[in-house]
Each structure stands twice: as structure tokens, then as C-alpha cells.
CSV table of C-alpha atoms in Angstrom, one decimal:
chain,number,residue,atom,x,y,z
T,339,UNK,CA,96.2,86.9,124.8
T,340,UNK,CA,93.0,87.6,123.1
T,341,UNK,CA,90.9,90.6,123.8
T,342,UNK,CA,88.0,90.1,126.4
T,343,UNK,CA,84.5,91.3,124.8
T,344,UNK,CA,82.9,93.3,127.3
T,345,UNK,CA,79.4,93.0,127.7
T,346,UNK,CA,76.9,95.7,126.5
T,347,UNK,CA,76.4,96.9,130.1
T,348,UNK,CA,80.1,96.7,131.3
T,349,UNK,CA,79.5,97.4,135.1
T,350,UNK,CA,77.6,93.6,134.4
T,351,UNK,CA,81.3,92.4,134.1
T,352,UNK,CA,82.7,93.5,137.3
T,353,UNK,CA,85.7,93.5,135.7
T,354,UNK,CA,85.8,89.5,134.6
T,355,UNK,CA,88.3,88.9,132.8
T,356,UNK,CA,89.0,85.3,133.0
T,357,UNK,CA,86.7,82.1,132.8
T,358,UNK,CA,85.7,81.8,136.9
T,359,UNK,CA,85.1,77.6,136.2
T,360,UNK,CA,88.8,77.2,133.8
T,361,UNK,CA,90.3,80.3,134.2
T,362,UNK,CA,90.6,81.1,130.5
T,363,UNK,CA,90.3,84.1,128.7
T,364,UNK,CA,87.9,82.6,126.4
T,365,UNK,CA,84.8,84.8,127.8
T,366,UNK,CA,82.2,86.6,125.6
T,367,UNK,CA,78.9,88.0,126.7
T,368,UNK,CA,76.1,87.1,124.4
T,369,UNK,CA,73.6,89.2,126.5
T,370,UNK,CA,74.7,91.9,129.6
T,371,UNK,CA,73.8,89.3,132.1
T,372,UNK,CA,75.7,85.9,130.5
T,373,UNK,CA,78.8,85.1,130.5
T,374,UNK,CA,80.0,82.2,128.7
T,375,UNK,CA,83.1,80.7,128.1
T,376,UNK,CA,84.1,79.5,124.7
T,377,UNK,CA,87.1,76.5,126.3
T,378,UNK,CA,85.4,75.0,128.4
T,379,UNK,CA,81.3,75.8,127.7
T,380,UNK,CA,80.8,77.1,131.6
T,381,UNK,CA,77.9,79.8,131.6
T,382,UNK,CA,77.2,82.0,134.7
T,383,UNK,CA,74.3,83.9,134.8
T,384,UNK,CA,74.2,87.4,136.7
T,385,UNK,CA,71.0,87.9,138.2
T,386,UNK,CA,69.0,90.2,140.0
T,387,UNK,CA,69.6,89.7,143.4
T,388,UNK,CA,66.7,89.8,146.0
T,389,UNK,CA,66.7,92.3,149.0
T,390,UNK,CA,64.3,93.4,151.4
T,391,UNK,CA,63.5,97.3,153.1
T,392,UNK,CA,60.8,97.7,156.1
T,393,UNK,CA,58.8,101.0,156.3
T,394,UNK,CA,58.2,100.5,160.2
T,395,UNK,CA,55.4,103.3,161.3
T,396,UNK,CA,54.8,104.0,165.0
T,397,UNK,CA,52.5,106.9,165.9
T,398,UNK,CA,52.7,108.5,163.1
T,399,UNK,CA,56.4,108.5,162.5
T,400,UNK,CA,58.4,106.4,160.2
T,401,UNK,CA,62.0,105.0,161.4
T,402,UNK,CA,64.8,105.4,158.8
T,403,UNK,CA,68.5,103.7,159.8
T,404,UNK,CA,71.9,106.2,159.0
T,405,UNK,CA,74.2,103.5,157.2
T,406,UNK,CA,77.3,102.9,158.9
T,407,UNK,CA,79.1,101.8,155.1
T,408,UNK,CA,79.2,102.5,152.0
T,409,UNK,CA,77.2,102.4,149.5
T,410,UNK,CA,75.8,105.8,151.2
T,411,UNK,CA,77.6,105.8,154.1
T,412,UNK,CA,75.7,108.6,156.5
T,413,UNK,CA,72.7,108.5,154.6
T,414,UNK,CA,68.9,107.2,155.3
T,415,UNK,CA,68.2,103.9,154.9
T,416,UNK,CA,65.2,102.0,155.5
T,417,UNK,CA,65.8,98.4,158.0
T,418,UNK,CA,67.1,95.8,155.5
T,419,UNK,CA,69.4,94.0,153.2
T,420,UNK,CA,69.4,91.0,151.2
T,421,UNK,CA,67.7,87.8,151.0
T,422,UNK,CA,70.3,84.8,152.1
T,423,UNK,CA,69.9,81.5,150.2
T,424,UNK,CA,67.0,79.4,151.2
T,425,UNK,CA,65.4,82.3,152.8
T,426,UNK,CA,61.7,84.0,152.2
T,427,UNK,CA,62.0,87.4,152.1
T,428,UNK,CA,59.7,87.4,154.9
T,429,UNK,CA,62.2,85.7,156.7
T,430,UNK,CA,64.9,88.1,155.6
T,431,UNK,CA,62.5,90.8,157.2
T,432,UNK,CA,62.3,89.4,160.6
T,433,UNK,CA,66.0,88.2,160.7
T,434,UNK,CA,67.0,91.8,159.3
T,435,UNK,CA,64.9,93.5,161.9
T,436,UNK,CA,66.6,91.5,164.4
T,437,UNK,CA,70.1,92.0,163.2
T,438,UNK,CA,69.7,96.2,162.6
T,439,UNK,CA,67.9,97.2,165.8
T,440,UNK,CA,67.4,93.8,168.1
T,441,UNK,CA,63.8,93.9,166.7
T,442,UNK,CA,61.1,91.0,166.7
T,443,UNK,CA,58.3,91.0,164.5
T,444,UNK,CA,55.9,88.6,163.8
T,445,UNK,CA,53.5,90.3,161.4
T,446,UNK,CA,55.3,91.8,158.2
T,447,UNK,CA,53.1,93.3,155.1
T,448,UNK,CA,54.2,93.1,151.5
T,449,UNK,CA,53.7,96.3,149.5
T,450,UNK,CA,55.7,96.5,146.7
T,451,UNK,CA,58.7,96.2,144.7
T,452,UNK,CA,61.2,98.4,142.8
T,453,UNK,CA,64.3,97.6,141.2
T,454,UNK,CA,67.8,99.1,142.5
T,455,UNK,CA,71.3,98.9,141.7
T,456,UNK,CA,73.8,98.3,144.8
T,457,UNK,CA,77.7,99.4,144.1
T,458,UNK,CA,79.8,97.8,146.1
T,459,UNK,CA,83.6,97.7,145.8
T,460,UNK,CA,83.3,98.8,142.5
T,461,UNK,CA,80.6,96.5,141.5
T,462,UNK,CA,77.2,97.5,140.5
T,463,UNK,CA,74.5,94.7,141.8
T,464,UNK,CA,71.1,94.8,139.8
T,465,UNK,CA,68.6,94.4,142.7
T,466,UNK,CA,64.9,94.2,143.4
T,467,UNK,CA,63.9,95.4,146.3
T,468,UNK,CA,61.3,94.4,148.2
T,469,UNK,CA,59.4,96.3,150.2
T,470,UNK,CA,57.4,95.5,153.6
T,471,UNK,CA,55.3,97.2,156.2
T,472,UNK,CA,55.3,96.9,160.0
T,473,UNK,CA,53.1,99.1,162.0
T,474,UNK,CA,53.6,99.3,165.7
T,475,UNK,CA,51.5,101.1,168.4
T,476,UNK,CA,54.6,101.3,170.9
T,477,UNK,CA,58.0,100.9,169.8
T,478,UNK,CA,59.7,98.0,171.3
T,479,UNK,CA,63.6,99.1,172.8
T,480,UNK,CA,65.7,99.1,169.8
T,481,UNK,CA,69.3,99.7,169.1
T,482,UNK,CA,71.0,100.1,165.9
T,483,UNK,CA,73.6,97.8,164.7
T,484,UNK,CA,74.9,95.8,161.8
T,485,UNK,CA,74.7,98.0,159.1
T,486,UNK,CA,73.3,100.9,160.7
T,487,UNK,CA,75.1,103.5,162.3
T,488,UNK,CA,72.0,105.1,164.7
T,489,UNK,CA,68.3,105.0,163.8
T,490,UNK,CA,65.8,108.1,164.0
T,491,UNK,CA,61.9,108.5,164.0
T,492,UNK,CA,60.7,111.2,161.5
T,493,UNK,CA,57.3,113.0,161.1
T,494,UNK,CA,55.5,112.0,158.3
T,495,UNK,CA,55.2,115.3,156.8
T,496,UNK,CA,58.9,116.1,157.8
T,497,UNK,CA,60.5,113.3,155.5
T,498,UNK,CA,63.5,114.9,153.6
T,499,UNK,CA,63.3,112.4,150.3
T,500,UNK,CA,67.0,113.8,149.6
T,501,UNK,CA,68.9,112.3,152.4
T,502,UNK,CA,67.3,108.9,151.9
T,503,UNK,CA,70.2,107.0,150.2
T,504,UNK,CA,68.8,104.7,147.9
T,505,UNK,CA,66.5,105.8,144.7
T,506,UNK,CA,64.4,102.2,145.3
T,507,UNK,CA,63.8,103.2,148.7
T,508,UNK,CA,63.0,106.7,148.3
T,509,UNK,CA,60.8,105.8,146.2
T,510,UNK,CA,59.0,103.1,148.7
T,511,UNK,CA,58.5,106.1,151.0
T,512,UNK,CA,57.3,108.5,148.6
T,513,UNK,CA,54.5,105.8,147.3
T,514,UNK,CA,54.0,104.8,151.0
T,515,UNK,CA,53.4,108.2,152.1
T,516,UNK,CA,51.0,109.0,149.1
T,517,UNK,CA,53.4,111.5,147.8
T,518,UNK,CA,54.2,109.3,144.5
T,519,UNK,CA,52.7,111.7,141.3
T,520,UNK,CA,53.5,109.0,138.9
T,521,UNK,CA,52.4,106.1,140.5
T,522,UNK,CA,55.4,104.2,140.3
């Protein structure tokens, strides 16, 4: 059996060890996102996946979600997840929203963007995370579900950036909240 080359970044790999069209073993990795194989010519191509985080403010508070799984299970989380096929993200907003706390929203705001990584069974996902906005003036009745354990509202000055589970979104906040020294 010849030896695998892994790719220069080897989480890419996820561990592939065998052509997923053929199944033979005749896989190289010209770059840390291609795979190829050499027997049968099948390329797969590992990108960034697309995923979506809502900073929802209400009366001066922002609402952060306590994951119910891993990756950072128990930790802050903003409403979110990723983008399924054939979706806009602003549709991944709303449908997110509606899934994690029985939310509907019609008006979502785009702010930014920042890339993520997402391990997951012991595979790291290359993400970009994209960031909306949804102000309220009363929050609707919510309740936490799919991915989220319980939700709480937090002071704006009162935000611990430590507990918040994901570098992206911690990051969101921090530029959100005008707290962001480098400008991100």
C-alpha cells in the first residue's frame, strides 16, 4: 500500500485516506484544500463553508445562547449556524432564529464577516462567519432549542468576551460593541 501524502495543513485531511469517488489510495494534496486522486483523476475541493451569527439587541442588552454540544458545549454563543444549500444567508438568519429560540424576524442587517474554524468529531471546518444585526424594542417570547441549551440577555458593559465560545464571534461582539482596538 503506498503512503498517503498528507496535505500541508493536515486537519484539511480529516483523516482521508482513501479516494471518496474510487476508493483508492492514490490521493495527494497539491494544495491544503485539494485533494486529487491519481487512479481515477476525481478532485474534491474543501472549502470554506458559510455560516451565520445574529447580535440581537433589545434595550440595551445583547442575547447570547449557552450551546447545548460540543464544539464549546456550555459556552456563549451568538443565534446561528450554517448556511444549507440553496439558501441566502439571510435566509439562514431567519430560519436559525426560528429554529434556536422560536423567533421571527423580518428585518436582518449585515455587518460583517470573520473567518472561524468549527472542530467537529475530530474535524476542523474552515468557516466564514457571517455576521447580522437584529434590534428589537420588545423581545418577542422566546425559547431556546436546537443547538442551544438556555439563552440569557447581558448588559452591554457587562459582556464577559471569555465565556463567548467562538474567537469569530467574540470578535463580532467586541467590534459590535465598539470595544475592537485593532479594527478587525
Amino acid at each position: 500500500m503506498p503512503a498517503t501524502p498528507l496535505p500541508p495543513d493536515a486537519a484539511a485531511a480529516a483523516r482521508i485516506t482513501r479516494c471518496p469517488h474510487c476508493g483508492g489510495e492514490e490521493i495527494v494534496w497539491p494544495t491544503p484544500k485539494k485533494l486529487t486522486c491519481a487512479g481515477c483523476g476525481f478532485v474534491l475541493y474543501l472549502n470554506v463553508a458559510a455560516a451565520v451569527a445574529v447580535i440581537i439587541e433589545c434595550r440595551g442588552r445583547i442575547l447570547f445562547g449557552v450551546r447545548r454540544h460540543e464544539p464549546q458545549l456550555g459556552m456563549l454563543d451568538l443565534p446561528g449556524g450554517f448556511v444549507d444549500p440553496g439558501e441566502t444567508a439571510e435566509e439562514a438568519v431567519r430560519r436559525e432564529l426560528q429554529e434556536e429560540l422560536g423567533a421571527t424576524v423580518q428585518t436582518v442587517r449585515y455587518l460583517y464577516s470573520f473567518p472561524n474554524t468549527y472542530r467537529y468529531r475530530g474535524v476542523v471546518y474552515d468557516t466564514v462567519d457571517l455576521i447580522f444585526l437584529v434590534r428589537w424594542d420588545e423581545a418577542p417570547p422566546l425559547a431556546a432549542a436546537d443547538d442551544l441549551a438556555s439563552f440569557l440577555w447581558v448588559d452591554r458593559d457587562a459582556v464577559d468576551y471569555d465565556r463567548i465560545g467562538f474567537v469569530s464571534l467574540r470578535r463580532a461582539v467586541q467590534r459590535y460593541l465598539g470595544e475592537d482596538a485593532a479594527g478587525g
